[in-house]
C-alpha cells in the first residue's frame, strides 16, 4: 500500500469520524427508551466523535487553508448499515463498532509515527488513545449482553425492542 499524504490522512480521518458519529446516532435511535444506559453510552460516543471531527477539521484548515477539503467515500473501517426495520443482532452491531474503533486507533497510531510536526503527532496520539477507550466502552456493553442471562432479551435486536 502506498504512503498517504498528510492531506489524505486528514480526509480519511475526518470521513471516519463522520461515519462513526452517524453510526452511533442511528444505533441509538434503534433502541427503545427502556435501554437508557446503552442509549446514553451511544450518545456519549456520538459526542466524542463529533469533538474529534471538529478538532481534525480545525487542524486541516490550519494546515491547508487554501485547499478545499475532499473526503473519501468510505471510512477506515466501514460500519454496517443499520436497517430501519427487521431483526438484527445487537451483538453484531457492537462487534462491528468495536472493530471500527480498533481500526481507527491503528490508523491514528500510524499517522502519528509518520507525522513530522510534533503537535500533529500529539493530536494523533491523543486520538488513538481515545479510540481505544471507545473500544473498551463498547466491549463492556458487548460482554454484558453476551454474558448475563438477564440481558438475554436484548440479544436479538427485534421489533419488540425497537423504538419508533
PDB file of C-alpha atoms in Angstrom:
ATOM      1  CA  UNK A   1       0.000   0.000   0.000  1.00  0.00           C
ATOM      2  CA  UNK A   2       1.335   3.407  -0.887  1.00  0.00           C
ATOM      3  CA  UNK A   3       2.130   6.082   1.690  1.00  0.00           C
ATOM      4  CA  UNK A   4      -0.650   8.574   2.342  1.00  0.00           C
ATOM      5  CA  UNK A   5      -0.062  12.294   2.064  1.00  0.00           C
ATOM      6  CA  UNK A   6      -0.942  14.497   5.070  1.00  0.00           C
ATOM      7  CA  UNK A   7      -3.854  15.813   3.010  1.00  0.00           C
ATOM      8  CA  UNK A   8      -5.176  12.258   2.528  1.00  0.00           C
ATOM      9  CA  UNK A   9      -4.660  11.371   6.197  1.00  0.00           C
ATOM     10  CA  UNK A  10      -6.852  14.260   7.291  1.00  0.00           C
ATOM     11  CA  UNK A  11      -9.525  13.404   4.726  1.00  0.00           C
ATOM     12  CA  UNK A  12      -9.654   9.769   5.803  1.00  0.00           C
ATOM     13  CA  UNK A  13      -9.673  10.682   9.499  1.00  0.00           C
ATOM     14  CA  UNK A  14     -12.465  13.232   9.073  1.00  0.00           C
ATOM     15  CA  UNK A  15     -14.571  10.801   6.995  1.00  0.00           C
ATOM     16  CA  UNK A  16     -14.115   8.114   9.666  1.00  0.00           C
ATOM     17  CA  UNK A  17     -15.216  10.436  12.460  1.00  0.00           C
ATOM     18  CA  UNK A  18     -18.313  11.430  10.480  1.00  0.00           C
ATOM     19  CA  UNK A  19     -19.144   7.775   9.792  1.00  0.00           C
ATOM     20  CA  UNK A  20     -18.690   6.773  13.444  1.00  0.00           C
ATOM     21  CA  UNK A  21     -20.770   9.720  14.711  1.00  0.00           C
ATOM     22  CA  UNK A  22     -23.608   8.874  12.324  1.00  0.00           C
ATOM     23  CA  UNK A  23     -23.423   5.150  13.159  1.00  0.00           C
ATOM     24  CA  UNK A  24     -23.783   5.770  16.889  1.00  0.00           C
ATOM     25  CA  UNK A  25     -26.728   8.083  16.265  1.00  0.00           C
ATOM     26  CA  UNK A  26     -28.525   5.508  14.078  1.00  0.00           C
ATOM     27  CA  UNK A  27     -27.817   2.708  16.547  1.00  0.00           C
ATOM     28  CA  UNK A  28     -29.049   4.786  19.492  1.00  0.00           C
ATOM     29  CA  UNK A  29     -32.225   5.617  17.596  1.00  0.00           C
ATOM     30  CA  UNK A  30     -32.955   1.905  17.066  1.00  0.00           C
ATOM     31  CA  UNK A  31     -33.032   1.238  20.807  1.00  0.00           C
ATOM     32  CA  UNK A  32     -36.168   1.533  22.879  1.00  0.00           C
ATOM     33  CA  UNK A  33     -36.270   4.091  25.648  1.00  0.00           C
ATOM     34  CA  UNK A  34     -36.024   1.315  28.280  1.00  0.00           C
ATOM     35  CA  UNK A  35     -32.450   0.676  27.133  1.00  0.00           C
ATOM     36  CA  UNK A  36     -31.422   4.048  28.561  1.00  0.00           C
ATOM     37  CA  UNK A  37     -27.938   3.063  29.823  1.00  0.00           C
ATOM     38  CA  UNK A  38     -26.850   1.852  26.391  1.00  0.00           C
ATOM     39  CA  UNK A  39     -28.560   4.800  24.695  1.00  0.00           C
ATOM     40  CA  UNK A  40     -26.584   7.167  26.962  1.00  0.00           C
ATOM     41  CA  UNK A  41     -23.297   5.451  26.096  1.00  0.00           C
ATOM     42  CA  UNK A  42     -24.046   5.713  22.396  1.00  0.00           C
ATOM     43  CA  UNK A  43     -24.925   9.394  22.787  1.00  0.00           C
ATOM     44  CA  UNK A  44     -21.609   9.894  24.618  1.00  0.00           C
ATOM     45  CA  UNK A  45     -19.707   8.127  21.809  1.00  0.00           C
ATOM     46  CA  UNK A  46     -21.515  10.213  19.205  1.00  0.00           C
ATOM     47  CA  UNK A  47     -20.448  13.357  21.063  1.00  0.00           C
ATOM     48  CA  UNK A  48     -16.856  12.146  21.261  1.00  0.00           C
ATOM     49  CA  UNK A  49     -16.733  11.525  17.521  1.00  0.00           C
ATOM     50  CA  UNK A  50     -18.193  14.990  16.937  1.00  0.00           C
ATOM     51  CA  UNK A  51     -15.396  16.523  19.068  1.00  0.00           C
ATOM     52  CA  UNK A  52     -12.787  14.583  17.092  1.00  0.00           C
ATOM     53  CA  UNK A  53     -14.385  15.802  13.867  1.00  0.00           C
ATOM     54  CA  UNK A  54     -14.199  19.440  14.980  1.00  0.00           C
ATOM     55  CA  UNK A  55     -10.580  19.028  16.108  1.00  0.00           C
ATOM     56  CA  UNK A  56      -9.480  17.394  12.856  1.00  0.00           C
ATOM     57  CA  UNK A  57     -11.373  19.920  10.730  1.00  0.00           C
ATOM     58  CA  UNK A  58      -9.725  22.785  12.587  1.00  0.00           C
ATOM     59  CA  UNK A  59      -6.267  21.252  12.169  1.00  0.00           C
ATOM     60  CA  UNK A  60      -6.933  20.620   8.488  1.00  0.00           C
ATOM     61  CA  UNK A  61      -7.980  24.233   7.936  1.00  0.00           C
ATOM     62  CA  UNK A  62      -4.817  25.472   9.645  1.00  0.00           C
ATOM     63  CA  UNK A  63      -2.555  23.085   7.730  1.00  0.00           C
ATOM     64  CA  UNK A  64      -4.236  23.544   4.332  1.00  0.00           C
ATOM     65  CA  UNK A  65      -6.054  26.900   4.406  1.00  0.00           C
ATOM     66  CA  UNK A  66      -6.276  27.231   0.628  1.00  0.00           C
ATOM     67  CA  UNK A  67      -7.164  23.620  -0.224  1.00  0.00           C
ATOM     68  CA  UNK A  68     -10.843  22.636  -0.089  1.00  0.00           C
ATOM     69  CA  UNK A  69     -11.480  19.536   1.994  1.00  0.00           C
ATOM     70  CA  UNK A  70     -12.228  16.451  -0.114  1.00  0.00           C
ATOM     71  CA  UNK A  71     -13.437  13.402   1.750  1.00  0.00           C
ATOM     72  CA  UNK A  72     -13.159   9.808   0.574  1.00  0.00           C
ATOM     73  CA  UNK A  73     -16.422   7.911   0.183  1.00  0.00           C
ATOM     74  CA  UNK A  74     -15.561   5.300   2.819  1.00  0.00           C
ATOM     75  CA  UNK A  75     -14.023   5.473   6.265  1.00  0.00           C
ATOM     76  CA  UNK A  76     -11.112   3.452   7.653  1.00  0.00           C
ATOM     77  CA  UNK A  77     -13.372   0.581   8.699  1.00  0.00           C
ATOM     78  CA  UNK A  78     -16.809   0.886   7.088  1.00  0.00           C
ATOM     79  CA  UNK A  79     -19.609   0.205   9.538  1.00  0.00           C
ATOM     80  CA  UNK A  80     -22.603  -1.956   8.626  1.00  0.00           C
ATOM     81  CA  UNK A  81     -25.895  -0.427   7.595  1.00  0.00           C
ATOM     82  CA  UNK A  82     -28.495  -0.311  10.343  1.00  0.00           C
ATOM     83  CA  UNK A  83     -31.848  -1.215   8.787  1.00  0.00           C
ATOM     84  CA  UNK A  84     -34.888   0.750   9.859  1.00  0.00           C
ATOM     85  CA  UNK A  85     -36.953  -2.417  10.352  1.00  0.00           C
ATOM     86  CA  UNK A  86     -36.452  -6.092  10.961  1.00  0.00           C
ATOM     87  CA  UNK A  87     -34.196  -8.214  13.078  1.00  0.00           C
ATOM     88  CA  UNK A  88     -30.517  -7.620  13.532  1.00  0.00           C
ATOM     89  CA  UNK A  89     -28.207  -8.750  16.277  1.00  0.00           C
ATOM     90  CA  UNK A  90     -27.141  -6.045  18.708  1.00  0.00           C
ATOM     91  CA  UNK A  91     -24.025  -8.120  19.399  1.00  0.00           C
ATOM     92  CA  UNK A  92     -23.143  -8.000  15.696  1.00  0.00           C
ATOM     93  CA  UNK A  93     -23.559  -4.216  15.534  1.00  0.00           C
ATOM     94  CA  UNK A  94     -21.395  -3.758  18.631  1.00  0.00           C
ATOM     95  CA  UNK A  95     -18.742  -6.116  17.220  1.00  0.00           C
ATOM     96  CA  UNK A  96     -18.541  -4.022  14.055  1.00  0.00           C
ATOM     97  CA  UNK A  97     -18.334  -0.802  16.059  1.00  0.00           C
ATOM     98  CA  UNK A  98     -15.521  -2.294  18.192  1.00  0.00           C
ATOM     99  CA  UNK A  99     -13.627  -3.342  15.051  1.00  0.00           C
ATOM    100  CA  UNK A 100     -14.004   0.168  13.630  1.00  0.00           C
ATOM    101  CA  UNK A 101     -12.670   1.713  16.841  1.00  0.00           C
ATOM    102  CA  UNK A 102      -9.623  -0.590  16.755  1.00  0.00           C
ATOM    103  CA  UNK A 103      -9.034   0.227  13.079  1.00  0.00           C
ATOM    104  CA  UNK A 104      -9.238   3.928  13.899  1.00  0.00           C
ATOM    105  CA  UNK A 105      -6.770   3.503  16.745  1.00  0.00           C
ATOM    106  CA  UNK A 106      -4.293   1.769  14.418  1.00  0.00           C
ATOM    107  CA  UNK A 107      -4.791   4.409  11.740  1.00  0.00           C
ATOM    108  CA  UNK A 108      -4.063   7.228  14.204  1.00  0.00           C
ATOM    109  CA  UNK A 109      -1.008   5.406  15.566  1.00  0.00           C
ATOM    110  CA  UNK A 110       0.331   5.032  12.034  1.00  0.00           C
ATOM    111  CA  UNK A 111      -0.409   8.686  11.267  1.00  0.00           C
ATOM    112  CA  UNK A 112       1.382   9.678  14.477  1.00  0.00           C
ATOM    113  CA  UNK A 113       4.508   7.726  13.513  1.00  0.00           C
ATOM    114  CA  UNK A 114       4.614   9.301  10.057  1.00  0.00           C
ATOM    115  CA  UNK A 115       3.860  12.894  11.063  1.00  0.00           C
ATOM    116  CA  UNK A 116       6.771  15.269  11.022  1.00  0.00           C
ATOM    117  CA  UNK A 117       5.255  18.008  13.149  1.00  0.00           C
ATOM    118  CA  UNK A 118       5.268  17.460  16.925  1.00  0.00           C
ATOM    119  CA  UNK A 119       1.835  18.926  17.682  1.00  0.00           C
ATOM    120  CA  UNK A 120       0.272  16.827  14.932  1.00  0.00           C
ATOM    121  CA  UNK A 121       1.895  13.705  16.398  1.00  0.00           C
ATOM    122  CA  UNK A 122       0.445  14.584  19.804  1.00  0.00           C
ATOM    123  CA  UNK A 123      -3.047  15.018  18.347  1.00  0.00           C
ATOM    124  CA  UNK A 124      -2.889  11.666  16.556  1.00  0.00           C
ATOM    125  CA  UNK A 125      -1.573  10.006  19.731  1.00  0.00           C
ATOM    126  CA  UNK A 126      -4.464  11.519  21.689  1.00  0.00           C
ATOM    127  CA  UNK A 127      -7.000  10.346  19.094  1.00  0.00           C
ATOM    128  CA  UNK A 128      -5.510   6.825  19.084  1.00  0.00           C
ATOM    129  CA  UNK A 129      -5.899   6.599  22.853  1.00  0.00           C
ATOM    130  CA  UNK A 130      -9.467   7.933  22.693  1.00  0.00           C
ATOM    131  CA  UNK A 131     -10.446   5.352  20.072  1.00  0.00           C
ATOM    132  CA  UNK A 132      -9.012   2.620  22.292  1.00  0.00           C
ATOM    133  CA  UNK A 133     -11.162   3.922  25.148  1.00  0.00           C
ATOM    134  CA  UNK A 134     -14.218   3.803  22.902  1.00  0.00           C
ATOM    135  CA  UNK A 135     -13.403   0.197  22.071  1.00  0.00           C
ATOM    136  CA  UNK A 136     -13.364  -0.750  25.761  1.00  0.00           C
ATOM    137  CA  UNK A 137     -16.629   1.067  26.452  1.00  0.00           C
ATOM    138  CA  UNK A 138     -18.271  -0.904  23.649  1.00  0.00           C
ATOM    139  CA  UNK A 139     -16.587  -4.121  24.763  1.00  0.00           C
ATOM    140  CA  UNK A 140     -18.057  -3.763  28.252  1.00  0.00           C
ATOM    141  CA  UNK A 141     -21.561  -3.492  26.765  1.00  0.00           C
ATOM    142  CA  UNK A 142     -20.879  -6.363  24.388  1.00  0.00           C
ATOM    143  CA  UNK A 143     -19.690  -8.582  27.253  1.00  0.00           C
ATOM    144  CA  UNK A 144     -22.700  -7.633  29.369  1.00  0.00           C
ATOM    145  CA  UNK A 145     -25.102  -8.501  26.567  1.00  0.00           C
ATOM    146  CA  UNK A 146     -23.409 -11.826  25.866  1.00  0.00           C
ATOM    147  CA  UNK A 147     -22.748 -12.909  29.452  1.00  0.00           C
ATOM    148  CA  UNK A 148     -25.718 -12.195  31.672  1.00  0.00           C
ATOM    149  CA  UNK A 149     -28.977 -14.095  31.311  1.00  0.00           C
ATOM    150  CA  UNK A 150     -30.994 -11.049  32.419  1.00  0.00           C
ATOM    151  CA  UNK A 151     -29.717  -9.203  29.394  1.00  0.00           C
ATOM    152  CA  UNK A 152     -30.695 -12.075  27.112  1.00  0.00           C
ATOM    153  CA  UNK A 153     -33.889 -10.386  25.967  1.00  0.00           C
ATOM    154  CA  UNK A 154     -31.760  -7.705  24.290  1.00  0.00           C
ATOM    155  CA  UNK A 155     -29.553 -10.151  22.343  1.00  0.00           C
ATOM    156  CA  UNK A 156     -31.728 -10.021  19.269  1.00  0.00           C
ATOM    157  CA  UNK A 157     -32.467  -6.560  18.051  1.00  0.00           C
ATOM    158  CA  UNK A 158     -36.045  -7.321  17.031  1.00  0.00           C
ATOM    159  CA  UNK A 159     -39.101  -5.183  16.617  1.00  0.00           C
ATOM    160  CA  UNK A 160     -40.193  -5.781  20.198  1.00  0.00           C
ATOM    161  CA  UNK A 161     -37.066  -3.942  21.405  1.00  0.00           C
ATOM    162  CA  UNK A 162     -37.100  -1.175  18.856  1.00  0.00           C
ATOM    163  CA  UNK A 163     -38.454   2.266  19.288  1.00  0.00           C
ATOM    164  CA  UNK A 164     -40.370   4.121  16.581  1.00  0.00           C
TER     165      UNK A 164
END
